[in-house]
Every structure is written in C-alpha cells, then in structure tokens.
Short mmCIF file of C-alpha atoms in Angstrom, two decimals:
data_model
loop_
_atom_site.label_atom_id
_atom_site.label_comp_id
_atom_site.label_asym_id
_atom_site.label_seq_id
_atom_site.Cartn_x
_atom_site.Cartn_y
_atom_site.Cartn_z
CA MET A 204 26.99 10.28 -3.25
CA GLU A 205 24.24 8.81 -1.11
CA ARG A 206 22.10 7.85 -4.08
CA ARG A 207 25.05 6.16 -5.77
CA LEU A 208 25.80 4.12 -2.65
CA GLU A 209 22.14 3.15 -2.31
CA ARG A 210 22.07 1.98 -5.93
CA MET A 211 25.15 -0.15 -5.30
CA ALA A 212 23.57 -1.61 -2.18
CA ALA A 213 20.47 -2.57 -4.15
CA ARG A 214 22.76 -4.54 -6.44
CA GLY A 215 24.49 -6.23 -3.52
CA TRP A 216 27.61 -4.10 -3.06
CA LEU A 217 28.17 -2.59 0.37
CA LEU A 218 30.70 0.16 0.93
CA GLU A 219 33.81 -1.19 2.60
CA ARG A 220 36.45 1.51 2.43
CA ALA A 221 36.53 5.08 1.18
CA THR A 222 39.79 6.77 0.28
CA SER A 223 40.71 9.85 -1.73
CA TRP A 224 41.63 7.55 -4.59
CA GLY A 225 38.32 5.72 -4.73
CA TRP A 226 35.79 3.58 -2.91
CA THR A 227 35.91 -0.20 -2.43
CA TYR A 228 32.92 -2.43 -1.87
CA ARG A 229 32.29 -5.88 -0.49
CA ARG A 230 29.82 -8.42 -1.73
CA ALA A 231 26.62 -8.94 0.22
CA GLU A 232 22.95 -9.76 -0.23
CA PRO A 233 21.29 -7.23 -2.50
CA GLY A 234 18.89 -5.23 -0.44
CA GLU A 235 17.66 -1.86 0.68
CA ALA A 236 20.13 0.24 2.56
CA ARG A 237 19.98 3.94 3.31
CA TYR A 238 23.19 5.91 3.29
CA THR A 239 23.97 9.25 4.84
CA VAL A 240 27.18 11.15 4.34
CA ALA A 241 27.97 13.20 7.41
CA TYR A 242 30.83 15.48 8.31
CA PHE A 243 32.89 15.13 11.44
CA PRO A 244 35.32 18.06 11.45
CA ALA A 245 37.44 16.81 14.33
CA ALA A 246 38.62 13.82 12.31
CA SER A 247 41.63 14.14 10.04
CA VAL A 248 43.06 12.16 7.12
CA PHE A 249 46.16 11.76 9.23
CA ASP A 250 44.41 9.72 11.95
CA SER A 251 45.55 6.11 12.24
CA GLY A 252 42.21 5.05 13.55
CA PRO A 253 39.03 6.53 14.98
CA THR A 254 39.62 8.91 17.88
CA ASP A 255 37.66 8.65 21.12
CA GLU A 256 35.43 11.51 20.05
CA GLN A 257 34.80 9.85 16.74
CA ARG A 258 33.84 6.65 18.51
CA THR A 259 31.44 8.51 20.76
CA TYR A 260 29.90 10.09 17.70
CA ALA A 261 29.62 6.69 16.01
CA ASP A 262 28.03 5.28 19.16
CA TYR A 263 25.33 7.94 19.10
CA CYS A 264 24.68 7.17 15.46
CA GLN A 265 24.56 3.47 16.14
CA ALA A 266 21.97 4.04 18.87
CA ALA A 267 19.87 5.79 16.25
CA GLY A 268 20.26 2.89 13.83
CA TRP A 269 23.20 4.09 11.69
CA GLU A 270 26.25 1.91 11.26
CA LEU A 271 29.54 3.50 10.22
CA ALA A 272 30.37 1.94 6.86
CA ALA A 273 33.55 3.86 6.07
CA ALA A 274 35.32 7.12 6.82
CA ASN A 275 37.81 9.25 4.94
CA GLY A 276 39.08 11.95 7.24
CA PRO A 277 36.15 14.18 8.20
CA LEU A 278 33.84 12.47 5.69
CA GLN A 279 31.73 9.79 7.39
CA PHE A 280 29.63 7.26 5.52
CA PHE A 281 26.74 5.82 7.51
CA ARG A 282 24.50 2.96 6.51
CA SER A 283 21.15 1.91 7.93
CA THR A 284 18.97 -1.06 7.19
CA ARG A 285 16.00 0.26 9.15
CA PRO A 286 13.12 1.44 6.99
CA ASN A 287 12.76 4.89 8.52
CA PRO A 288 15.80 5.77 10.57
CA THR A 289 16.14 9.00 12.50
CA PRO A 290 18.15 11.35 10.33
CA ILE A 291 21.62 11.96 11.63
CA ASP A 292 21.17 15.70 11.42
CA THR A 293 17.85 17.05 12.57
CA ASP A 294 18.87 20.68 12.88
CA GLU A 295 19.84 22.56 9.73
CA ALA A 296 21.72 25.32 11.52
CA THR A 297 23.96 22.85 13.36
CA LYS A 298 24.48 20.86 10.18
CA LEU A 299 25.48 23.94 8.22
CA ASP A 300 27.90 24.94 10.93
CA THR A 301 29.46 21.47 10.88
CA VAL A 302 29.80 21.49 7.09
CA ARG A 303 31.39 24.93 7.12
CA ARG A 304 33.90 23.96 9.78
CA THR A 305 34.84 20.88 7.78
CA MET A 306 35.15 22.77 4.52
CA ARG A 307 37.47 25.31 6.08
CA LYS A 308 40.01 22.54 6.65
CA SER A 309 39.47 20.29 3.68
CA LEU A 310 38.42 22.68 0.92
CA LEU A 311 39.39 26.27 1.55
CA LEU A 312 42.87 25.55 2.82
CA PRO A 313 44.16 23.08 0.21
CA TYR A 314 42.33 24.58 -2.77
CA GLY A 315 43.30 28.07 -1.72
CA LEU A 316 46.96 27.12 -1.46
CA LEU A 317 46.92 25.34 -4.81
CA LEU A 318 45.18 28.28 -6.42
CA ALA A 319 47.80 30.65 -5.07
CA ILE A 320 50.73 28.50 -6.24
CA TRP A 321 49.31 27.78 -9.68
CA SER A 322 48.27 31.39 -10.21
CA LEU A 323 51.83 32.41 -9.50
CA ASN A 324 53.07 29.79 -11.96
CA LEU A 325 50.59 30.94 -14.59
CA PHE A 326 51.49 34.57 -14.08
CA THR A 327 55.20 33.77 -14.44
CA ARG A 328 54.57 31.91 -17.67
CA LEU A 329 52.42 34.66 -19.11
CA ASP A 330 55.04 37.20 -18.19
CA ASP A 331 57.63 35.03 -19.90
CA PHE A 332 55.40 34.83 -22.94
CA ARG A 333 55.13 38.57 -23.07
CA ARG A 334 58.88 38.90 -23.23
CA ARG A 335 59.68 35.94 -25.48
CA PRO A 336 56.51 34.91 -27.26
CA LEU A 337 58.17 32.65 -29.80
CA SER A 338 59.59 30.21 -27.31
CA LEU A 339 56.09 29.43 -26.04
CA LEU A 340 54.24 29.56 -29.35
CA SER A 341 56.66 27.20 -31.09
CA SER A 342 56.29 24.45 -28.53
CA ASN A 343 53.18 22.24 -28.42
CA SER A 344 53.99 21.03 -24.95
CA SER A 345 54.38 24.55 -23.59
CA LEU A 346 51.07 25.53 -25.16
CA ALA A 347 49.35 22.48 -23.73
CA LEU A 348 50.86 23.08 -20.31
CA LEU A 349 49.72 26.69 -20.38
CA ALA A 350 46.21 25.63 -21.37
CA LEU A 351 46.08 23.06 -18.59
CA LEU A 352 47.40 25.53 -16.02
CA ALA A 353 44.94 28.22 -17.10
CA PHE A 354 42.06 25.74 -16.91
CA LEU A 355 43.11 24.54 -13.45
CA VAL A 356 43.36 28.08 -12.09
CA VAL A 357 39.90 28.94 -13.43
CA TYR A 358 38.46 25.66 -12.17
CA LEU A 359 39.85 26.06 -8.65
CA ALA A 360 38.63 29.62 -8.47
CA ALA A 361 35.19 28.50 -9.68
CA VAL A 362 34.98 25.76 -7.05
CA LEU A 363 35.91 28.20 -4.29
CA VAL A 364 33.47 30.85 -5.48
CA ASP A 365 30.74 28.24 -5.85
CA TYR A 366 31.32 27.11 -2.27
CA GLY A 367 31.28 30.69 -1.03
CA VAL A 368 27.97 31.36 -2.76
CA TRP A 369 26.53 28.09 -1.45
CA ALA A 370 27.60 28.91 2.11
CA ALA A 371 26.17 32.42 1.99
CA ARG A 372 22.87 31.33 0.45
CA SER A 373 22.50 28.37 2.82
CA ARG A 374 23.18 30.59 5.80
CA ARG A 375 20.39 32.93 4.73
CA ARG A 376 18.01 30.05 4.10
CA VAL A 377 18.72 28.42 7.43
CA ALA A 378 18.34 31.69 9.30
CA GLU A 379 14.86 31.88 7.83
CA GLY A 380 14.19 28.35 9.01
CA GLY A 381 14.76 26.57 5.73
CA ARG A 382 17.22 23.93 4.61
CA CYS A 383 20.71 24.07 3.12
CA LEU A 384 21.02 24.12 -0.63
CA PRO A 385 22.19 21.10 -2.57
CA THR A 386 25.67 21.16 -4.10
CA HIS A 387 26.79 20.97 -7.73
CA SER A 388 28.54 17.63 -7.76
CA ARG A 389 27.85 16.97 -11.42
CA ALA A 390 29.48 20.21 -12.51
CA ARG A 391 32.52 19.34 -10.45
CA LEU A 392 32.78 15.94 -12.12
CA ALA A 393 32.53 17.51 -15.55
CA GLY A 394 35.26 19.97 -14.64
CA GLY A 395 37.45 17.14 -13.46
CA ALA A 396 36.94 15.28 -16.72
CA VAL A 397 37.96 18.31 -18.78
CA GLY A 398 41.04 18.75 -16.61
CA LEU A 399 42.06 15.14 -17.13
CA GLY A 400 41.55 15.50 -20.87
CA LEU A 401 43.80 18.53 -21.03
CA ALA A 402 46.41 16.76 -18.94
CA GLY A 403 46.37 13.82 -21.35
CA LEU A 404 46.82 16.16 -24.28
CA MET A 405 49.72 17.79 -22.54
CA LEU A 406 51.42 14.45 -21.95
CA LEU A 407 50.91 13.55 -25.57
CA ALA A 408 52.45 16.83 -26.70
CA PHE A 409 55.43 16.32 -24.44
CA PHE A 410 55.91 12.80 -25.69
CA THR A 411 55.91 13.67 -29.36
CA GLU A 412 58.11 16.71 -28.92
CA LEU A 413 60.90 15.28 -26.88
CA SER A 414 61.58 12.40 -29.25
CA THR A 415 65.32 12.27 -28.75
CA PRO A 416 66.72 9.68 -26.30
CA GLY A 417 67.75 12.50 -24.01
CA GLY A 418 64.33 14.07 -24.25
CA ARG A 419 62.65 10.81 -23.36
CA LEU A 420 64.90 10.52 -20.34
CA ILE A 421 63.88 13.97 -19.15
CA LEU A 422 60.23 13.03 -19.60
CA LEU A 423 60.74 9.85 -17.64
CA TYR A 424 62.45 11.74 -14.88
CA THR A 425 59.81 14.47 -14.75
CA PHE A 426 56.65 12.40 -14.72
CA GLY A 427 58.12 9.26 -13.28
CA GLY A 428 59.66 11.33 -10.54
CA MET A 429 56.35 12.95 -9.68
CA ALA A 430 54.60 9.58 -9.57
CA LEU A 431 57.38 8.27 -7.36
CA ILE A 432 57.08 11.18 -4.94
CA ILE A 433 53.33 10.70 -4.63
CA GLY A 434 53.67 6.94 -4.27
CA LEU A 435 56.43 7.10 -1.67
CA SER A 436 54.77 9.73 0.47
CA GLN A 437 51.40 7.99 0.38
CA GLY A 438 53.08 4.70 1.16
CA LEU A 439 54.85 6.24 4.13
CA MET A 440 51.58 7.66 5.39
CA ALA A 441 49.85 4.28 5.05
CA LEU A 442 52.70 2.56 6.87
CA LEU A 443 52.65 5.03 9.75
CA LYS A 444 48.88 4.73 10.03
CA LYS A 445 49.11 0.96 10.16
CA ARG A 446 51.64 1.24 12.99
CA GLY A 447 49.11 3.39 14.85
CA ALA A 448 51.17 6.57 14.95
CA SER A 449 49.62 9.73 16.35
CA ARG A 450 47.99 12.28 14.06
CA GLY A 451 50.79 14.77 14.59
CA ALA A 452 53.44 12.19 13.83
CA VAL A 453 51.75 11.03 10.64
CA ARG A 454 51.22 14.58 9.46
CA GLY A 455 54.74 15.64 10.40
CA TRP A 456 56.51 12.76 8.72
CA PHE A 457 54.30 12.98 5.66
CA PHE A 458 55.10 16.65 5.09
CA ALA A 459 58.78 16.11 5.86
CA ALA A 460 58.93 13.29 3.32
CA CYS A 461 57.15 15.40 0.69
CA VAL A 462 59.49 18.34 1.17
CA LEU A 463 62.60 16.16 1.18
CA LEU A 464 61.57 14.22 -1.93
CA ALA A 465 60.62 17.43 -3.74
CA VAL A 466 63.98 19.00 -2.94
CA VAL A 467 65.90 15.94 -4.11
CA TYR A 468 63.79 15.76 -7.25
CA SER A 469 64.28 19.42 -8.13
CA ALA A 470 67.97 19.32 -7.33
CA GLY A 471 68.41 16.29 -9.52
CA MET A 472 66.95 18.00 -12.55
CA LEU A 473 69.78 20.48 -13.00
CA PRO A 474 72.70 18.06 -13.27
CA LEU A 475 70.54 15.77 -15.38
CA ALA A 476 69.77 18.47 -17.90
CA GLY A 477 73.38 19.56 -17.86
CA VAL A 478 74.75 16.10 -18.51
CA LEU A 479 72.23 15.39 -21.24
CA GLY A 480 72.74 18.74 -22.90
CA GLY A 481 76.47 18.27 -22.97
CA SER A 482 76.34 14.71 -24.19
CA GLY A 483 74.46 15.69 -27.29
CA LEU A 484 71.66 13.24 -26.51
CA LEU A 485 69.18 16.09 -26.82
CA ARG A 486 70.08 16.87 -30.37
CA GLU A 487 68.69 15.00 -33.27
CA GLY A 488 71.34 13.65 -35.52
CA GLN A 489 75.04 13.25 -35.04
CA PRO A 490 77.73 15.84 -35.70
CA ALA A 491 79.41 15.64 -39.06
CA GLU A 492 82.81 15.72 -37.45
CA VAL A 493 84.54 16.50 -34.21
CA TYR A 494 87.22 19.14 -34.29
CA THR A 495 89.99 19.17 -31.73
CA ASP A 496 91.79 22.47 -31.60
CA SER A 497 95.36 23.33 -30.66
CA ARG A 498 94.55 23.44 -26.96
CA GLY A 499 92.94 20.03 -26.94
CA TRP A 500 89.34 21.24 -26.65
CA THR A 501 86.80 19.39 -28.76
CA TRP A 502 83.98 21.00 -30.71
CA ASP A 503 81.09 19.32 -32.47
CA ILE A 504 80.84 20.39 -36.10
CA TYR A 505 77.45 20.13 -37.75
CA ARG A 506 76.65 20.53 -41.41
CA ASP A 507 72.90 21.27 -41.44
CA ASP A 508 71.31 23.00 -44.44
CA LEU A 509 71.18 26.74 -44.02
CA PRO A 510 69.15 28.92 -46.41
CA VAL A 511 71.71 31.69 -46.14
CA THR A 512 75.40 31.11 -45.44
CA LEU A 513 78.42 33.30 -44.95
CA GLU A 514 79.73 32.08 -48.27
CA GLN A 515 76.64 33.39 -50.03
CA LEU A 516 77.07 36.72 -48.32
CA GLY A 517 80.51 37.04 -49.81
CA PHE A 518 82.77 35.81 -47.02
CA SER A 519 85.57 33.43 -47.84
CA VAL A 520 85.23 30.31 -45.76
CA THR A 521 87.94 27.69 -45.73
CA GLY A 522 88.45 24.35 -44.04
CA ALA A 523 90.78 25.99 -41.55
CA ASP A 524 87.87 27.91 -40.11
CA HIS A 525 86.11 24.69 -39.06
CA CYS A 526 82.66 26.22 -39.48
CA THR A 527 79.72 24.53 -37.89
CA TYR A 528 76.29 24.97 -39.47
CA THR A 529 73.39 24.36 -37.09
CA ALA A 530 69.69 24.49 -37.82
CA GLU A 531 67.29 24.12 -34.85
CA GLU A 532 63.61 23.78 -35.49
CA SER A 533 60.77 24.25 -33.06
CA ARG A 534 57.39 23.34 -34.42
CA SER A 535 53.91 23.62 -32.95
CA ILE A 536 50.37 23.73 -34.22
CA LEU A 537 50.61 27.50 -34.28
CA LEU A 538 53.94 28.19 -35.94
CA THR A 539 57.37 26.89 -36.88
CA ASP A 540 60.46 28.58 -35.56
CA ARG A 541 63.84 27.88 -37.14
CA GLN A 542 67.06 29.28 -35.77
CA TYR A 543 70.18 29.12 -37.90
CA VAL A 544 73.71 29.64 -36.75
CA GLN A 545 76.93 29.50 -38.66
CA ARG A 546 79.98 29.86 -36.55
CA ALA A 547 83.71 29.31 -37.03
CA MET A 548 85.13 27.17 -34.25
CA ALA A 549 88.80 27.85 -35.00
CA ARG A 550 90.22 30.33 -32.53
CA ASP A 551 92.10 32.42 -34.98
CA SER A 552 89.30 32.64 -37.53
CA GLN A 553 88.31 36.13 -38.70
CA LEU A 554 84.80 35.13 -39.67
CA PRO A 555 81.83 36.71 -37.85
CA GLU A 556 79.05 34.61 -36.42
CA LEU A 557 75.93 34.43 -38.56
CA SER A 558 72.73 33.81 -36.67
CA TYR A 559 69.19 34.43 -37.83
CA ARG A 560 65.74 33.02 -37.38
CA VAL A 561 62.91 32.19 -39.76
CA VAL A 562 59.40 31.98 -38.37
CA GLU A 563 56.59 30.49 -40.43
CA ILE A 564 53.16 31.53 -39.26
CA PRO A 565 50.25 30.07 -41.24
CA TRP A 566 47.69 32.06 -39.25
CA GLY A 567 47.18 35.66 -40.32
CA TRP A 568 45.91 36.90 -36.97
CA LEU A 569 48.93 35.47 -35.20
CA ARG A 570 51.34 37.08 -37.59
CA GLY A 571 50.28 40.56 -36.56
CA LEU A 572 50.50 39.62 -32.89
CA VAL A 573 54.00 38.22 -33.13
CA LEU A 574 55.32 40.96 -35.36
CA ARG A 575 54.30 43.51 -32.80
CA GLN A 576 56.61 41.92 -30.22
CA MET B 234 28.65 32.72 16.13
CA ALA B 235 28.83 31.19 19.61
CA ARG B 236 27.27 34.14 21.41
CA GLU B 237 24.29 34.64 19.16
CA LYS B 238 23.84 30.91 18.70
CA PHE B 239 21.92 30.57 21.93
CA GLN B 240 19.80 33.73 21.76
CA THR B 241 16.75 31.56 21.45
CA LEU B 242 16.98 27.89 22.21
CA THR B 243 15.56 25.64 19.55
CA GLU B 244 13.28 22.84 20.66
CA GLN B 245 16.09 20.35 20.40
CA MET B 246 18.45 22.51 22.46
CA PHE B 247 15.73 23.03 25.05
CA TYR B 248 15.04 19.36 25.49
CA ILE B 249 18.69 18.41 25.72
CA LEU B 250 19.18 20.86 28.57
CA LEU B 251 15.95 19.67 30.14
CA CYS B 252 17.05 16.04 30.06
CA LEU B 253 20.36 16.95 31.59
CA ARG B 254 18.78 18.39 34.73
CA ARG B 255 19.30 14.86 35.84
CA GLU B 256 22.64 13.24 35.10
CA CYS B 257 22.21 11.47 31.83
CA CYS B 258 24.31 9.60 29.35
CA GLY B 259 24.63 11.07 25.88
CA VAL B 260 23.13 8.05 24.17
CA ASP B 261 20.02 8.10 26.36
CA ILE B 262 19.17 11.73 25.66
CA MET B 263 17.79 10.90 22.23
CA ASP B 264 15.35 8.34 23.59
CA GLU B 265 14.46 10.50 26.59
CA ALA B 266 13.57 13.52 24.48
CA ALA B 267 11.46 11.43 22.11
CA ARG B 268 9.67 9.78 25.01
CA MET B 269 9.05 13.04 26.82
CA THR B 270 7.48 14.70 23.80
CA GLY B 271 5.69 11.67 22.44
CA GLY B 272 7.91 11.56 19.37
CA GLN B 273 7.36 15.25 18.53
CA VAL B 274 10.92 16.34 19.17
CA VAL B 275 13.43 14.11 17.44
CA ILE B 276 17.13 14.73 17.99
CA GLY B 277 19.47 13.17 15.47
CA PRO B 278 22.80 11.74 16.68
CA GLY B 279 24.88 14.19 14.67
CA THR B 280 22.93 17.15 15.96
CA LEU B 281 23.12 15.77 19.51
CA TYR B 282 26.89 15.44 19.31
CA SER B 283 27.34 18.98 17.96
CA LEU B 284 24.99 20.53 20.50
CA LEU B 285 26.54 18.70 23.46
CA ASP B 286 29.91 19.94 22.27
CA SER B 287 28.63 23.53 22.01
CA PHE B 288 26.95 23.38 25.41
CA LEU B 289 30.18 22.12 26.95
CA THR B 290 32.11 25.00 25.44
CA GLN B 291 29.46 27.48 26.54
CA GLY B 292 29.48 26.09 30.05
CA PHE B 293 25.83 25.11 30.08
CA ILE B 294 26.63 21.47 30.83
CA ARG B 295 29.54 19.58 32.30
CA GLU B 296 30.84 16.07 31.92
CA THR B 297 30.20 14.04 35.04
CA GLY B 298 31.77 10.74 34.21
CA VAL B 299 33.16 8.44 31.56
CA GLU B 300 32.50 4.71 31.58
CA GLY B 301 34.50 3.31 28.73
CA ARG B 302 32.96 5.21 25.84
CA ARG B 303 29.73 6.21 27.55
CA ARG B 304 29.97 9.82 28.66
CA SER B 305 27.51 11.28 31.17
CA TYR B 306 26.62 14.93 31.41
CA CYS B 307 24.77 17.17 33.78
CA ILE B 308 23.50 20.72 33.54
CA THR B 309 25.40 23.55 35.23
CA PRO B 310 23.97 26.55 37.07
CA ALA B 311 24.59 28.66 33.99
CA GLY B 312 22.66 26.11 31.97
CA GLU B 313 19.84 26.13 34.52
CA ARG B 314 19.60 29.90 34.21
CA ARG B 315 19.48 29.71 30.41
CA LEU B 316 16.79 27.04 30.57
CA GLU B 317 14.80 29.14 33.03
CA GLU B 318 15.07 32.17 30.72
CA GLU B 319 13.76 30.12 27.84
CA TYR B 320 10.94 28.75 29.98
CA ARG B 321 9.86 32.27 30.91
CA ARG B 322 10.03 33.33 27.28
CA LEU B 323 7.78 30.44 26.31
CA LEU B 324 5.37 31.28 29.13
CA ARG B 325 5.26 34.88 27.96
CA GLN B 326 4.57 33.75 24.45
CA ALA B 327 1.81 31.41 25.59
CA GLY B 328 0.41 34.20 27.77
CA ASP B 329 0.34 36.63 24.86
CA TYR B 330 -1.50 34.06 22.79
CA GLU B 331 -4.11 33.43 25.48
CA ALA B 332 -4.56 37.12 26.18
CA ARG B 333 -5.16 37.75 22.47
CA ARG B 334 -7.62 34.88 22.23
CA GLU B 335 -9.50 36.04 25.28
CA GLY B 336 -9.63 39.55 23.91
CA GLU B 337 -11.19 38.27 20.70
CA THR B 338 -13.91 36.20 22.34
CA GLN B 339 -15.08 39.12 24.47
#
C-alpha cells in the first residue's frame, strides 16, 4: 500500500480520503513523499471524527514529522515530506501487538462470521443436492451460485489461516528480536479478482435463465434489493457521521437499519413469488385455453408436446376431460431435465395423472453419478 | 501478555520511564530520549503511544494533567521500583562483563 501511495505522490497525487470502497486523491506538486500505514485499534469505522486519543496519537506523529493524510477506521495513513523521518513504530513487539489487536476486530470477527454463515449456506445446498441432485444440476444459475459460494468459503478460510500463520511466525521472529513478516497482499488481490469473476458469471447465468418477464422481475428484486439495502444503510451511516453522532449511536442505528431492511426484503420475496407464480408470468408461453368448471374455478390448459401421452397408452381422452399437457424444461451446461405432466382438470374425469421426466446427460461420468441417486 | 511484557524493559521502555521521573509531556519524551542518548535510542510516535498506554494500565505512570490535547505524565512509585530493578539488572550485567574481562587480562 505504501509503495503505491508513494508512486502516486511522485506523479503529483496526494491521498485525500480512504474508504472501504476506494481511495481518493487530490492534485498537488509531484514530489517525494514517504507513506506509512499504521494501525490504531481504538479507532472504529463508526466514529464520526477523530477521537481525543486519536488526536493525541496524531499529535505525537506530527511531532515526529508525520502528517495524517487519511484514516479508515483503525487504518491510519501517514505522510511525511522529510527525507529521513523517524519511523512511526520503532519497536517490533509493540507493533505486532497493535496489529494483532486491530486484526481481532477488523479481520477475525467479520471474516469469521461470514465464513460461518456461508459455510452453513453451502452445507445446506450440498445437502439439498444430495437429496435432489437434478434440481441443482439442471440449473446454470444454481451451479454458478454453488461455485461462487464454494470459492468464497475456501477463500475466507484461506485468508484466516494465512493470518494465523503470519501472526504465529511473526510472534516467534519478534521474540527472537527480529521483525514481523510481510503480508501476501498480491495473493489476496488475485483471490478477489477470481471471486468477482465468478460472481459475474453467476449473474450472467441468472440473467439468461430467468428470461420470462416474471423471472426478470425476481432478478430485479433480488439484486436490486441487495444494492438498495447496502446503499441505504451506508447512506444512513454517512449521514449520522456527518451529524457528528457518537460511535455507539452510529453503530446501533446502522445495525438496526440493516436488520430492518433485510427483514422487509426477505418478507417481500414470498408474496412476490406467490403473485408472480400465480399470474403465469413465470411460464413461457400462454395457455391454449382457460377452462372454467362448474364451480366457477378457472384452470389454465396447456397443449405442449409430450413424447408419451395417455392416448398413446390406450386411455380414451375426450374434450370433456379438459386435459392439460405441460412440458417444463430445465437446461444447464451439464444436463437437460424435462418434466412432463398430463392431467385432466375436469372434476369428474376418470383419467389418471401422467407425469414422467426425461433427463438428457451428454457426459458419461455424470450419468453414472445421477443414476445412482 | 501484560505480565510477561515487562519482564525485561527494552531500551525504549527504560528511557520513557526515565524521562517521566520528572513530569513530562508525551510529545517531549521523544526529543528528550534522543537528546539524552545522543540519538542512539529513537522512540517512534506509534511505539510511544502504545507504551504510554501500557504503562498507564500497568500503573507504572500516571497522568498528571491535560492542557487541551497535551497530556503530561509522571512516574509512579511502582514505576520507580521497576526502573530501579532494571537499573540493578544492567549494573549486574555490566559487572559480569567487567569481571570476565578482568579475569582474562590476569
């Protein structure tokens, strides 16, 4: 991070603000500037402004020639224009202790929680797959989502393990009088890039699959809703910070808003799916006719092509039965799953319901796997 | 970690406590230590902040006053004792070295 900031400074860009979403710079004379990134565990992302302790800390640094360029929670960015400034941390043991205290709050806690939640999600999906493999294998979006989830779980675990190893090794080094080890920032960036790629693929899969107007609406609700939740909660936090609210107030309101929005969002999904499902907007194509029976109930009658029908099996089917023929297809890169149903909608019909499924699996290895289920 | 942290005082810890035998402001400790040791012992601001915080928690120093943002500290009796212990340890070490050297020249 420091080298990147120093390169920018050489080109005339000085760090102005640092947030979780990115850094902003301001234009200045190109020149030499040294940057140090230091950790101040007592600071929090929920602070409206620097606390008294933080100011004292900044004062000490200023006396040593370091000006506070920007801060993002416990992460402090210092800049110095002196040629050989006193390093901010001159004792490795103290520095390591500071870093570890910071990481406990800003790495172990959030990453640990995310790992736990996503592992649970992944486990649930895998369990679901074990019981009904076809519903996952026939959907590109489900496959992509599973891949993304699996990657994220592995990535989070890797980051946590990597930190643990770094902390243990650094502790040993420092106890012997050496210095802390450097961190693997490049590997993290690469991991992040892969994650984004998988996420993009997943979105693409979702988009192509849910191509009905109803499907598009669900997509809009799902992803638009998530973006809205993030935007609203971040906006609330920014507003409270601008008003100078206390750390506890900012944190409290932020979490309350997140929980409330999440509940509303989740609750809204059920009626939405229900309404869309009932309205037929999720089905491709229109019903061939609508049959209203003696009690006034309406049924949609479809006339899709079925490879095998009741008529072929020897049953006598008449118009009075009001049979509906439905063919539903689920296609993914791995297989195609077609479910056929022929059902008589008339109440007094004697015909049985015919339902069967045809699965096309172009991959030999997969065939054996699925057949075993 | 707190207990074993101060088993042996590092040079920087030693000089911070030494400076605070007289009431001193946090900011001035850095310059004082550098001056006293002719630039040999350099205490960085981040390290200074952390160590002052630890010493406060341990009871080796106490805050004597706040003028705006400038905080002054002073050593406590417990801190004096710790400093004295370290001084004696250093003396012993120096003594062992001299005794060894003398033994070799004889």
